Amino acid sequence: MTVPVVLAGARGHGRRHLDNIRRLEDQGVVRLAGICELTPLAADEIPEGLGTPEQSADLGTLLDATGARIAVISTPIPTHTDLALTAARRGVHLLLEKPPAPSFAEFCRMADGVAEAGVACQIGFQSLGSLAVPAILAMADEGAIGEVVGIGGAGAWARAQSYYRRAPWAGRRRLHGADVIDGVLTNPLAHAVATALALGRSIHDEDVTGIELELRRANDIESDDTSCVRVTTARGVPVTVAATLCAEHPGEPYVVVHGTSGRITFWYKQDRVLLQRAGHGPEEYAYGRTDLLENLVGHLAHGTPLLVPPASTGAFMTVVEAIRQAPDPAPLPAGAWHDVPDEDRRVVDGVDRLVAACADTLALYSELGATWALPKEVST
């Protein structure tokens, strides 16, 4: 039976959800029943084939009118919890974009409300739907790279300064007194953090025993754009992720599982894996991916286990909370970055090498000799 879906937040990143809903509608899996936006979408903003779904700026009213069973929430970060609870109180199941909340308290309020309402909630870390994730864990369990000794993550991306002007909350730590925490580790490269924690088998909040942070910014924003984090885990396997939106040469983000006799590299946007181990030549693998909305529908119809329930993002939210509580990111000195006028962006000199080295060595920027790195903030 086709499941009626309402999409809250259909512009920007929400456009990807519209396209995905169209794909699943063609397969008879879902039906777009409504769109929740402050300003209704014009006809040419709705992908061909989706018809004329009902539109409203009020999610509760729209859910009541359409009888939707699933709400996809792809709205600004500070709105996630209230909108999720609006749906949950009506018995509507959820696909909630990442990061699920801007603080651990808001995350708990959302998760507790969803549990009390008895609805299913999937958090939108699409990389965790990759079939590469269980395959890598199986390789590690089979001893392919010896004992796992650490997880590294690297993301060197570029964003024009217009990226921070696209919405009032972009690049902000707080807005009108509410937490936003739109930094490189918590939003654009949040998948690197969540995927690294998953491959380190440390996904719940109780799995995290310590956090070290270095948060900096080259752009004229509140939040961080060039940062690294090292998570100490109860398993004793450290997880270090470095990320920037000021790359010299932007590339595909990846996560590395380090072992005593090899390593596994996972380019999570491409579902591509490279296994390197002693006594063998390099082995490359390509995997498929399970769509998270499709998985949610399967959960409702057949009891298929959810791939990313809220509890599995507790460790990630512990990192978000540490970033929220850290001092505001300090600006990099003017000599550490330069403008690229043709691209309307700032580049941090040497940052590509630093990001890769953090993933390789599990060290922080300051430990690798970055002269602009401030002493790390430690959260335990």
Coordinates of C-alpha atoms in Angstrom, one line a residue:
M1 CA 0.0 0.0 0.0
T2 CA 1.4 3.4 -1.0
V3 CA 2.4 5.5 2.1
P4 CA 1.3 9.2 2.1
V5 CA 4.2 11.5 3.0
V6 CA 4.5 15.1 3.9
L7 CA 7.8 17.0 3.3
A8 CA 8.6 19.9 5.6
G9 CA 11.3 22.0 4.0
A10 CA 11.3 21.4 0.3
R11 CA 13.9 24.0 -0.8
G12 CA 17.6 23.8 -0.6
H13 CA 18.6 20.3 0.7
G14 CA 14.9 19.5 0.7
R15 CA 15.0 19.4 -3.1
R16 CA 16.9 16.1 -2.8
H17 CA 14.0 14.7 -0.7
L18 CA 11.5 15.8 -3.4
D19 CA 13.5 14.0 -6.0
N20 CA 13.8 10.9 -3.9
I21 CA 10.1 11.0 -3.1
R22 CA 9.4 11.2 -6.8
R23 CA 11.7 8.1 -7.4
L24 CA 9.8 6.1 -4.7
E25 CA 6.4 7.3 -6.0
D26 CA 7.3 5.9 -9.4
Q27 CA 7.9 2.6 -7.6
G28 CA 4.6 2.8 -5.8
V29 CA 6.2 3.0 -2.4
V30 CA 5.1 6.4 -1.3
R31 CA 2.9 9.3 -2.3
L32 CA 3.6 13.0 -1.8
A33 CA 0.6 14.2 0.1
G34 CA 1.8 17.6 1.1
I35 CA 4.5 20.2 1.3
C36 CA 5.1 22.4 4.4
E37 CA 6.9 25.6 3.5
L38 CA 6.6 29.2 4.8
T39 CA 6.2 30.3 1.2
P40 CA 4.4 27.7 -1.0
L41 CA 6.3 26.2 -3.9
A42 CA 5.5 27.4 -7.3
A43 CA 4.5 24.8 -9.9
D44 CA 7.9 24.8 -11.5
E45 CA 9.6 24.0 -8.2
I46 CA 7.8 20.7 -7.9
P47 CA 9.3 17.8 -9.9
E48 CA 7.2 16.7 -12.8
G49 CA 5.0 13.8 -11.9
L50 CA 4.3 14.8 -8.3
G51 CA 1.1 16.5 -9.2
T52 CA -0.2 19.3 -7.0
P53 CA 0.3 18.2 -3.4
E54 CA -1.5 20.2 -0.7
Q55 CA 0.7 23.0 0.8
S56 CA 0.6 24.8 4.1
A57 CA 3.0 26.7 6.4
D58 CA 1.6 24.8 9.4
L59 CA 2.8 21.3 9.7
G60 CA 0.2 20.1 12.2
T61 CA -2.7 21.4 10.0
L62 CA -1.1 19.8 6.9
L63 CA -0.7 16.4 8.6
D64 CA -4.3 16.5 9.8
A65 CA -5.6 17.4 6.4
T66 CA -3.6 14.9 4.4
G67 CA -3.6 11.9 6.7
A68 CA 0.1 11.5 6.1
R69 CA 1.8 8.5 7.8
I70 CA 5.3 9.8 7.4
A71 CA 6.8 13.3 7.8
V72 CA 10.2 14.1 6.2
I73 CA 11.6 17.0 8.1
S74 CA 14.4 18.9 6.3
T75 CA 14.0 22.3 7.9
P76 CA 16.5 24.6 9.8
I77 CA 18.3 22.8 12.6
P78 CA 16.6 24.7 15.5
T79 CA 13.1 23.7 14.3
H80 CA 13.8 19.9 14.2
T81 CA 12.6 19.0 17.7
D82 CA 9.4 21.0 17.7
L83 CA 8.4 19.8 14.3
A84 CA 9.3 16.2 15.1
L85 CA 7.1 16.3 18.2
T86 CA 4.3 18.0 16.2
A87 CA 4.3 14.9 13.9
A88 CA 4.8 12.4 16.7
R89 CA 1.8 13.6 18.7
R90 CA -0.3 12.8 15.7
G91 CA 1.1 9.3 15.3
V92 CA 3.1 10.3 12.2
H93 CA 6.4 8.5 11.7
L94 CA 9.5 10.5 11.0
L95 CA 12.5 10.8 8.7
L96 CA 14.4 13.6 10.5
E97 CA 17.4 15.3 8.8
K98 CA 20.8 15.5 10.4
P99 CA 21.8 16.9 12.8
P100 CA 18.7 15.8 14.7
A101 CA 19.0 18.6 17.2
P102 CA 21.3 21.5 18.1
S103 CA 21.9 20.3 21.7
F104 CA 21.8 17.1 23.6
A105 CA 18.9 18.4 25.7
E106 CA 16.8 19.0 22.6
F107 CA 17.9 15.7 21.2
C108 CA 16.6 13.9 24.3
R109 CA 13.4 15.9 24.3
M110 CA 12.8 14.8 20.7
A111 CA 13.8 11.2 21.3
D112 CA 11.7 10.9 24.5
G113 CA 8.7 12.4 22.8
V114 CA 9.0 10.1 19.8
A115 CA 9.3 7.1 22.1
E116 CA 6.3 8.2 24.2
A117 CA 4.2 8.6 21.1
G118 CA 5.2 5.2 19.8
V119 CA 6.2 6.3 16.4
A120 CA 9.2 5.3 14.4
C121 CA 12.0 7.8 13.8
Q122 CA 14.8 7.6 11.3
I123 CA 17.7 10.1 11.5
G124 CA 18.9 11.2 8.0
F125 CA 22.5 10.0 8.0
Q126 CA 22.4 8.5 4.5
S127 CA 25.9 7.2 4.7
L128 CA 24.8 4.7 7.4
G129 CA 22.5 3.2 4.8
S130 CA 25.5 2.1 2.8
L131 CA 26.0 -1.6 2.5
A132 CA 29.7 -0.9 2.9
V133 CA 29.2 -0.2 6.6
P134 CA 28.3 -3.8 7.6
A135 CA 30.8 -5.1 5.1
I136 CA 33.6 -3.1 6.7
L137 CA 32.6 -4.2 10.2
A138 CA 32.6 -7.8 9.0
M139 CA 36.1 -7.4 7.5
A140 CA 37.3 -6.1 10.8
D141 CA 35.7 -8.9 12.7
E142 CA 37.4 -11.4 10.4
G143 CA 40.7 -9.9 11.3
A144 CA 41.4 -8.6 7.8
I145 CA 43.5 -5.8 9.2
G146 CA 44.5 -7.3 12.5
E147 CA 43.3 -5.5 15.7
V148 CA 41.5 -2.2 15.1
V149 CA 43.4 0.5 16.8
G150 CA 41.6 3.7 15.7
I151 CA 39.3 5.4 13.3
G152 CA 40.2 8.5 11.3
G153 CA 37.9 10.7 9.2
A154 CA 38.8 13.4 6.7
G155 CA 36.6 16.0 4.9
A156 CA 38.2 18.7 2.7
W157 CA 35.4 20.6 1.1
A158 CA 34.9 24.1 -0.3
R159 CA 32.0 26.5 0.3
A160 CA 31.6 29.9 -1.2
Q161 CA 30.9 32.8 1.1
S162 CA 27.4 32.9 -0.4
Y163 CA 26.9 29.5 1.3
Y164 CA 26.7 31.4 4.6
R165 CA 24.3 34.0 3.2
R166 CA 21.8 31.5 1.9
A167 CA 19.8 31.4 5.2
P168 CA 19.7 33.5 8.4
W169 CA 20.9 30.4 10.4
A170 CA 23.8 29.4 8.1
G171 CA 27.1 29.5 9.9
R172 CA 25.6 30.5 13.2
R173 CA 26.0 29.1 16.6
R174 CA 22.9 30.6 17.9
L175 CA 20.1 32.8 16.5
H176 CA 17.6 34.8 18.4
G177 CA 18.7 33.1 21.6
A178 CA 18.3 29.6 20.3
D179 CA 21.1 27.1 19.6
V180 CA 21.9 26.4 15.9
I181 CA 25.5 25.0 16.0
D182 CA 25.9 25.0 12.2
G183 CA 29.6 24.1 12.1
V184 CA 31.6 22.0 9.7
L185 CA 31.6 18.9 12.0
T186 CA 27.9 19.2 13.0
N187 CA 26.3 19.8 9.6
P188 CA 28.0 19.8 6.2
L189 CA 30.5 17.1 7.3
A190 CA 28.5 15.5 10.0
H191 CA 28.4 12.3 8.0
A192 CA 32.1 11.9 8.5
V193 CA 31.7 12.1 12.3
A194 CA 28.7 9.8 12.4
T195 CA 30.2 7.3 10.0
A196 CA 33.6 7.2 11.9
L197 CA 31.7 6.6 15.2
A198 CA 29.7 3.8 13.5
L199 CA 32.8 2.1 12.2
G200 CA 34.4 2.4 15.6
R201 CA 31.3 0.7 17.1
S202 CA 30.7 3.7 19.3
I203 CA 27.3 5.0 18.4
H204 CA 25.5 5.5 21.8
D205 CA 26.1 8.4 24.1
E206 CA 27.5 6.1 26.8
D207 CA 30.1 4.9 24.4
V208 CA 31.9 8.3 24.6
T209 CA 34.2 8.9 27.5
G210 CA 36.1 12.0 26.3
I211 CA 36.1 14.6 23.6
E212 CA 39.0 16.9 22.4
L213 CA 38.2 19.8 20.1
E214 CA 39.9 22.3 18.0
L215 CA 37.4 24.7 16.4
R216 CA 38.6 27.5 14.1
R217 CA 37.2 29.7 11.3
A218 CA 38.6 31.4 8.2
N219 CA 35.2 32.9 7.1
D220 CA 33.5 35.8 8.8
I221 CA 30.9 33.6 10.6
E222 CA 30.0 32.7 14.2
S223 CA 30.6 28.9 13.8
D224 CA 33.6 26.8 12.8
D225 CA 34.7 26.0 9.2
T226 CA 38.0 24.3 9.9
S227 CA 38.0 21.9 12.9
C228 CA 39.0 18.6 14.3
V229 CA 37.7 16.3 17.1
R230 CA 39.1 13.3 18.8
V231 CA 36.7 11.1 20.7
T232 CA 37.9 8.7 23.4
T233 CA 35.6 5.7 23.5
A234 CA 34.7 3.1 26.1
R235 CA 36.1 0.5 23.7
G236 CA 39.5 2.1 23.8
V237 CA 39.4 2.8 20.0
P238 CA 40.0 6.5 19.4
V239 CA 38.0 8.3 16.7
T240 CA 39.6 11.4 15.1
V241 CA 37.8 13.5 12.4
A242 CA 39.2 16.6 10.7
A243 CA 37.2 18.7 8.4
T244 CA 37.3 22.0 6.5
L245 CA 35.1 24.0 4.2
C246 CA 38.2 26.0 3.1
A247 CA 40.0 23.3 1.1
E248 CA 42.8 24.0 -1.4
H249 CA 41.6 21.2 -3.7
P250 CA 38.2 19.9 -2.6
G251 CA 37.9 16.1 -2.6
E252 CA 35.7 13.2 -1.5
P253 CA 35.4 12.8 2.3
Y254 CA 36.4 9.4 3.7
V255 CA 36.8 7.4 6.9
V256 CA 39.8 5.1 7.6
V257 CA 39.7 2.0 9.9
H258 CA 43.3 1.5 11.1
G259 CA 44.4 -1.9 12.1
T260 CA 47.7 -3.5 13.3
S261 CA 48.3 -5.1 9.9
G262 CA 46.3 -2.9 7.5
R263 CA 43.6 -0.3 6.9
I264 CA 40.2 0.0 5.3
T265 CA 39.3 3.3 3.6
F266 CA 35.7 4.2 3.0
W267 CA 34.6 7.0 0.6
Y268 CA 31.2 7.2 2.1
K269 CA 29.5 9.4 -0.5
Q270 CA 30.6 6.9 -3.2
D271 CA 30.0 3.7 -1.2
R272 CA 33.6 2.7 -2.3
V273 CA 36.0 0.7 -0.1
L274 CA 39.7 0.1 -0.4
L275 CA 41.2 -2.7 1.7
Q276 CA 45.0 -2.6 2.2
R277 CA 46.7 -5.3 4.3
A278 CA 50.0 -6.9 4.8
G279 CA 50.8 -9.7 2.3
H280 CA 48.1 -8.8 -0.1
G281 CA 47.6 -6.3 -3.0
P282 CA 45.0 -3.6 -2.6
E283 CA 41.4 -4.7 -3.0
E284 CA 38.6 -2.3 -4.0
Y285 CA 34.9 -2.9 -3.6
A286 CA 31.8 -1.0 -4.6
Y287 CA 28.6 -1.4 -2.6
G288 CA 24.9 -0.4 -2.9
R289 CA 23.0 1.7 -0.5
T290 CA 19.6 1.4 1.2
D291 CA 17.6 4.6 1.0
L292 CA 16.5 5.7 4.5
L293 CA 13.0 6.6 3.6
E294 CA 12.5 3.3 1.8
N295 CA 13.9 1.6 5.0
L296 CA 11.4 3.5 7.1
V297 CA 8.5 2.4 4.9
G298 CA 9.8 -1.2 5.1
H299 CA 9.9 -0.9 8.9
L300 CA 6.3 0.2 9.0
A301 CA 5.1 -2.4 6.5
H302 CA 7.3 -5.5 7.4
G303 CA 9.1 -4.7 10.7
T304 CA 12.4 -4.2 8.9
P305 CA 14.9 -2.8 11.5
L306 CA 15.5 0.9 11.2
L307 CA 19.0 1.7 10.1
V308 CA 19.4 4.9 12.0
P309 CA 17.1 5.2 15.0
P310 CA 17.7 8.1 17.4
A311 CA 19.6 6.0 20.0
S312 CA 22.2 5.2 17.3
T313 CA 23.1 8.9 17.0
G314 CA 23.7 9.5 20.7
A315 CA 27.5 9.5 20.4
F316 CA 27.2 12.0 17.5
M317 CA 25.0 14.2 19.6
T318 CA 27.5 14.0 22.4
V319 CA 30.0 15.6 20.0
V320 CA 27.5 18.2 19.0
E321 CA 27.0 19.1 22.7
A322 CA 30.7 19.4 23.3
I323 CA 30.9 21.8 20.3
R324 CA 27.9 23.7 21.7
Q325 CA 29.6 24.1 25.1
A326 CA 33.0 25.0 23.7
P327 CA 34.1 28.6 23.4
D328 CA 33.1 30.4 20.2
P329 CA 35.6 29.4 17.4
A330 CA 38.4 31.9 17.1
P331 CA 39.2 33.4 13.7
L332 CA 42.3 32.2 11.9
P333 CA 45.1 34.8 11.6
A334 CA 44.9 36.7 8.3
G335 CA 48.2 35.1 7.1
A336 CA 46.7 31.5 7.4
W337 CA 44.2 31.9 4.6
H338 CA 43.8 33.7 1.3
D339 CA 40.9 34.7 -0.9
V340 CA 40.0 33.0 -4.2
P341 CA 38.1 35.9 -5.8
D342 CA 36.9 33.9 -8.8
E343 CA 35.2 31.4 -6.5
D344 CA 34.1 33.8 -3.8
R345 CA 35.7 31.7 -1.1
R346 CA 38.5 31.5 1.4
V347 CA 41.3 28.8 1.4
V348 CA 43.3 27.8 4.4
D349 CA 46.9 27.3 3.3
G350 CA 48.0 23.7 3.8
V351 CA 44.7 22.5 5.2
D352 CA 44.3 19.6 2.8
R353 CA 47.5 18.0 4.0
L354 CA 46.6 18.6 7.7
V355 CA 43.1 17.1 7.3
A356 CA 44.5 14.0 5.7
A357 CA 47.3 13.8 8.3
C358 CA 44.7 13.9 11.1
A359 CA 42.9 10.9 9.6
D360 CA 46.2 9.1 9.1
T361 CA 47.7 9.7 12.5
L362 CA 44.7 10.2 14.7
A363 CA 46.3 13.5 15.8
L364 CA 44.8 16.9 16.2
Y365 CA 45.9 20.0 14.2
S366 CA 47.9 21.4 17.1
E367 CA 49.8 18.1 17.5
L368 CA 50.7 18.2 13.8
G369 CA 52.3 21.6 14.1
A370 CA 49.6 23.9 12.8
T371 CA 50.8 27.3 14.0
W372 CA 47.2 28.6 14.1
A373 CA 45.7 25.8 16.1
L374 CA 44.7 26.9 19.6
P375 CA 45.1 24.6 22.6
K376 CA 42.4 21.9 22.5
E377 CA 39.2 22.1 24.4
V378 CA 38.5 18.9 26.4
S379 CA 35.1 17.6 27.3
T380 CA 34.7 14.5 29.5

